[in-house]
Each structure stands twice: as C-alpha cells, then as structure tokens.
Short mmCIF file of C-alpha atoms in Angstrom, two decimals:
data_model
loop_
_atom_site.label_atom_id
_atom_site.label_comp_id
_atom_site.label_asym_id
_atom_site.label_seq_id
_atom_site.Cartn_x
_atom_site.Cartn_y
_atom_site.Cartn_z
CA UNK A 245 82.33 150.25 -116.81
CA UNK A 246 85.71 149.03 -117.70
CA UNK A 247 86.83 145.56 -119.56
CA UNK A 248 84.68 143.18 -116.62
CA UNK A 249 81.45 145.79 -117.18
CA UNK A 250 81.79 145.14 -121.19
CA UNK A 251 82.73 141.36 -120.44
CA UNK A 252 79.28 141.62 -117.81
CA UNK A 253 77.04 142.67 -120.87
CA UNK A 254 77.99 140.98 -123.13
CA UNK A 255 76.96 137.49 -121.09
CA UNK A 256 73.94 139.38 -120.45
CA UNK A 257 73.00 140.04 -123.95
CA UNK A 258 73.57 136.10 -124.74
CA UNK A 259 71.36 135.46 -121.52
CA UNK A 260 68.53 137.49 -123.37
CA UNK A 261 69.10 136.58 -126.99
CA UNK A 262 69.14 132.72 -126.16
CA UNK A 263 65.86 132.97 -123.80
CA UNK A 264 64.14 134.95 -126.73
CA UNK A 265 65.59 132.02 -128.83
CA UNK A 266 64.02 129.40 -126.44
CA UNK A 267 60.47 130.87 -126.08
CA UNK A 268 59.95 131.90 -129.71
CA UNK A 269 61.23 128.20 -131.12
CA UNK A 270 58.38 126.19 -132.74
CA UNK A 271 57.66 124.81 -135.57
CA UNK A 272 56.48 127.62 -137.22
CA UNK A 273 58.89 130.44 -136.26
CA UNK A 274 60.00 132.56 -139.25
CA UNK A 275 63.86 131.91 -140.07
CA UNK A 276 63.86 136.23 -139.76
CA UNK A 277 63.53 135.63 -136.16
CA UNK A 278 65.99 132.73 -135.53
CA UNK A 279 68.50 134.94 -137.63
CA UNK A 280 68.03 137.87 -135.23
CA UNK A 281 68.57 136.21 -132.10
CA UNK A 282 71.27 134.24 -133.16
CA UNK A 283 73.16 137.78 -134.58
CA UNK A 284 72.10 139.50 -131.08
CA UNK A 285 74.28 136.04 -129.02
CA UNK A 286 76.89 136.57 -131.74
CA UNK A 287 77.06 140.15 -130.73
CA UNK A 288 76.96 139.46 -126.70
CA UNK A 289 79.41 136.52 -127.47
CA UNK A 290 81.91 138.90 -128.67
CA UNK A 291 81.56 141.35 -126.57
CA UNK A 292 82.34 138.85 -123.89
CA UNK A 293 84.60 136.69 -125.47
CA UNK A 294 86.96 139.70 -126.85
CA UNK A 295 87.80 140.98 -123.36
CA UNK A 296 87.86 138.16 -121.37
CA UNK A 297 91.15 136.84 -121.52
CA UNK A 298 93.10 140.30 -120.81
CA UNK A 299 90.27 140.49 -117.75
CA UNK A 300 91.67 137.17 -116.66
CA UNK A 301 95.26 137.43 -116.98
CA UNK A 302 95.15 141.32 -115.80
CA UNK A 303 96.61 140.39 -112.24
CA UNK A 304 98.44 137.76 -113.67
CA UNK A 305 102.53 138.27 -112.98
CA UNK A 306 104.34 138.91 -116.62
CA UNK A 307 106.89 136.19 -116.09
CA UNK A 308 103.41 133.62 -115.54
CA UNK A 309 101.55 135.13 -118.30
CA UNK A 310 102.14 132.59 -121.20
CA UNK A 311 101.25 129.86 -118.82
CA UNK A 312 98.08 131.35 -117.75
CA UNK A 313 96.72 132.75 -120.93
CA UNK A 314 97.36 129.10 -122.50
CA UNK A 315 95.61 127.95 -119.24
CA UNK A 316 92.82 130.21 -119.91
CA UNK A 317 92.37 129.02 -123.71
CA UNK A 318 92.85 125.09 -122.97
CA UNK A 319 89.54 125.68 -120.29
CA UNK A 320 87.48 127.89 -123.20
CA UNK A 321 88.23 125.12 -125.66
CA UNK A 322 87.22 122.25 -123.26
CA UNK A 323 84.43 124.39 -121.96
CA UNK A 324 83.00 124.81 -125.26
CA UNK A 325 83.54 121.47 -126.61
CA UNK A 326 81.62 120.02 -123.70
CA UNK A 327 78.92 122.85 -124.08
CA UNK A 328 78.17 121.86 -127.58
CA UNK A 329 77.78 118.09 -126.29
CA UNK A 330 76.03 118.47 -123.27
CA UNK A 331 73.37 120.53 -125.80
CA UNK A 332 73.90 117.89 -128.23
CA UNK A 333 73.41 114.87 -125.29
CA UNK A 334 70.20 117.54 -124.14
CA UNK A 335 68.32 117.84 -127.67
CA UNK A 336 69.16 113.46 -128.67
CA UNK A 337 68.08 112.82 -125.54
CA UNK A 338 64.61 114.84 -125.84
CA UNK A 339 64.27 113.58 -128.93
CA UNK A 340 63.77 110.32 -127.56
CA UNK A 341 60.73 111.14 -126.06
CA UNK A 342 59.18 114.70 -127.75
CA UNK A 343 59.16 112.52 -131.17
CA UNK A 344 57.23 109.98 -130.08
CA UNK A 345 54.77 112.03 -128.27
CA UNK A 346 53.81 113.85 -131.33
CA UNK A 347 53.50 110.99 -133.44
CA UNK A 348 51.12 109.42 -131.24
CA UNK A 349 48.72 111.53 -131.78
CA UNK A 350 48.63 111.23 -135.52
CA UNK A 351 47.47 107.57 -135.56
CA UNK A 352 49.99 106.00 -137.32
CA UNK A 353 50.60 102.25 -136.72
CA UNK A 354 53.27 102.05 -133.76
CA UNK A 355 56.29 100.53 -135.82
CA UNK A 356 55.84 103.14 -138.32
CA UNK A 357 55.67 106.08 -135.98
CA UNK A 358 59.04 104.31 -134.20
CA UNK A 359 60.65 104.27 -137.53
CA UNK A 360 59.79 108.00 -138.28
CA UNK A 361 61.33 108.99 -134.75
CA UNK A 362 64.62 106.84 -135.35
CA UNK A 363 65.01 108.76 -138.43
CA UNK A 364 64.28 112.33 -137.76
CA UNK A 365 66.58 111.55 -134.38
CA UNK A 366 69.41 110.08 -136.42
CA UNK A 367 68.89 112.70 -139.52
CA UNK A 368 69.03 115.48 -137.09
CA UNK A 369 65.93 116.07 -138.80
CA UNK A 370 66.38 115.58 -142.49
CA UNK A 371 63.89 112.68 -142.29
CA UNK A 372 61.16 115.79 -142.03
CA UNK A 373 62.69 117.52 -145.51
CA UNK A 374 62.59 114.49 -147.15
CA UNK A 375 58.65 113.73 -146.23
CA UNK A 376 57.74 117.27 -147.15
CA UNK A 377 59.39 117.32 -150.26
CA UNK A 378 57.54 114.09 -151.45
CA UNK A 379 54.39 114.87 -150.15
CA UNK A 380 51.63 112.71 -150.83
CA UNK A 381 53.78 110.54 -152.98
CA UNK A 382 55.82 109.73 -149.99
CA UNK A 383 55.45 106.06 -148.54
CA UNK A 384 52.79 107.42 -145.76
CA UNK A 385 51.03 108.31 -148.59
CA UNK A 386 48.30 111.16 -146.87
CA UNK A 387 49.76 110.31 -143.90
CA UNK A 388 52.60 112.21 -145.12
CA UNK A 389 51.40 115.71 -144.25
CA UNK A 390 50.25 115.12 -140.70
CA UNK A 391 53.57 113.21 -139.48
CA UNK A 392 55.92 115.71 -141.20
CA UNK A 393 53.90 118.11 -138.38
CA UNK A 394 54.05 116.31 -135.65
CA UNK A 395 57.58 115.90 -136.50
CA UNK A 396 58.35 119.47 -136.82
CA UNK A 397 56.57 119.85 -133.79
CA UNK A 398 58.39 117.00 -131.92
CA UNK A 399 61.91 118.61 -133.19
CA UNK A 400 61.13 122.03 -131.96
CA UNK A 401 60.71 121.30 -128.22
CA UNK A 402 63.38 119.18 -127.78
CA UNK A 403 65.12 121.82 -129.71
CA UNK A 404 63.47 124.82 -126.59
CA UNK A 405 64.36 122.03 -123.81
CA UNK A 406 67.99 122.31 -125.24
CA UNK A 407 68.44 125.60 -125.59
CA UNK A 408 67.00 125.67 -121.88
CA UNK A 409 69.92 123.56 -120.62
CA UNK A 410 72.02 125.62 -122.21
CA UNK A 411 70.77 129.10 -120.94
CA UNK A 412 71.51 127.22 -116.97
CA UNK A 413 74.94 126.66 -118.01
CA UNK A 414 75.15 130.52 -119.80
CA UNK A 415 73.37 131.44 -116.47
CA UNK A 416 76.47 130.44 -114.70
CA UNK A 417 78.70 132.28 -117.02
CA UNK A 418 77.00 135.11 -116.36
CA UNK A 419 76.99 134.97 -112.59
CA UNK A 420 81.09 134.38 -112.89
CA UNK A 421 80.77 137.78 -114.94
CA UNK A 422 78.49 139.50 -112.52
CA UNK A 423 81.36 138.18 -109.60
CA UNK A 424 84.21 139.15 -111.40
CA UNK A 425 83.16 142.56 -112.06
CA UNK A 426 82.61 142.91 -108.50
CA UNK A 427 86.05 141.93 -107.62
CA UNK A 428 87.73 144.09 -110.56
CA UNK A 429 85.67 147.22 -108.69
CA UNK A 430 86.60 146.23 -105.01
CA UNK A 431 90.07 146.16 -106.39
CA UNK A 432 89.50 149.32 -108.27
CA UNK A 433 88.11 150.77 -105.19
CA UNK A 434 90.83 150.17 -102.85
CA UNK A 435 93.36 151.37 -105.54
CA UNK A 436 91.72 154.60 -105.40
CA UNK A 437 91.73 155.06 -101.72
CA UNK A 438 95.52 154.30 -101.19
#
C-alpha cells in the first residue's frame, strides 16, 4: 500500500463522496445527508492531503528539500484558491440561467422574476430565507410560496452543475494519484530486484 496507496484512496474517497454529493443535491435533501458526504471528502481529503507532501518530496535531494516542499505548498495554495473560484465562477455562472428557468414557470411578471434571480444570485441565496420567513406577508404576497420553490429549485442545480465541475478537476487529482502510485511501485519494484 504504502504513503502513494493511502494518498490513492484518499482522492478516491473524495471522488465518491462529492459524486454522492452531486446526485443527491436538490432542494429537498435532508441537511443529515449533506453532513455525511461532506465528513466522508473531509475524511478522503485528509487522507490525501496528510501524505502528500512527504510522497512528493520523497526523491527529493536533502540539500533541495526546503525549496521543493515550499514549491509544493505555493502550487496547493494556488491550486486551491483557483479551485474554490473556478466552483465559485461554475455555480454564479449557472445561476444565471437555472434561476430564471425556474421562475418562468411560476408566472410571475418578467421584471419581478429578474429581480428575484438578481437577488438569490447576489445573496448567494439569502433572498430564498428571507421569502420563506415572511411568507404570505412577503411583497409576492401568495406568490411567495411558489417562487421561494422554484428558487430552491433553481439554486440546487446550479449548485449539482458545480459540484460536477469540480468532481472533473478532483478527477484529475485522482488520475495524478493513480500515476504516482504507479511510479512509487515501479521504483519500489526495481529497488527490490537490485
């Protein structure tokens, strides 16, 4: 198994936790299960995350170690800030049109269902606790209940079509895994038979 086999499954437990996540998103998924998959990618992430700068820098020479291991954090850091925007770029831009779609159906004049998806998209959706919390009383008046739905709805597939994009890019984190295990047990291999 080694450090690369524990590094291999843990990106394979965030590949399954986050495609669980991405199929069982809707509007009307229990917080239970968000909370479960989200512990299972914590659990993956460290698995992966623990042992994967010692895999790195294990053929590294000790006089170039600092160097690389600061290399090695500098591209996590920048990895993961773009990560969390190109998710954040993924779910805004879905937004734009998954908000709209479900609004449409609800009947609501055109301006008013434009307003409701500008605010829900620039909320990050606190534009749909505010409308359920006032209910009827809200300025949609009966409206109110029906556009809150179609708003939840709206959120929660752009919300699956961003955690999509992000399982591609976790895909190829995986398939650097899969390839550097394979190299650590050629190596391995060829250690043995000297």
């Amino acid at each position: 198994f080694g450090d690369t086999g524990t590094v291999l499954i843990g990106f394979g437990v965030q590949v399954v936790a986050m495609l669980a996540l991405a199929f069982w998103i809707s509007d009307h998924t229990p917080i239970w299960q968000l909370g479960v998959s989200l512990a299972i990618y914590g659990l993956g992430l460290g698995l992966a995350s623990a042992l994967l700068t010692g895999t790195i820098l294990e053929d590294t020479p000790v006089d170039a170690s600092g160097q690389a291991s600061a290399t090695q954090s500098t591209l996590r850091q920048i990895g993961s800030a773009l990560g969390t925007a190109i998710a954040g770029v993924a779910l805004a831009m879905t937004l734009n049109s998954t908000l709209p779609a479900a609004l449409e159906k609800t009947g609501l004049p055109d301006a008013t269902a434009e307003q409701l998806a500008d605010s829900t998209r620039e909320s990050a959706g606190e534009t749909i606790t505010v409308l359920r919390g006032e209910g009827s009383s809200s300025q949609l008046g009966d409206d109110t209940s029906a556009a809150v739905d179609a708003l939840e709805h709206g959120f929660a597939d752009a919300s699956r079509a961003s955690m999509f994009i992000s399982l591609g890019f976790l895909l190829l984190g995986f398939a650097a895994a899969v390839w550097l295990h394979l190299v650590a047990r050629r190596r391995d291999a060829v250690i043995v038979n000297e």
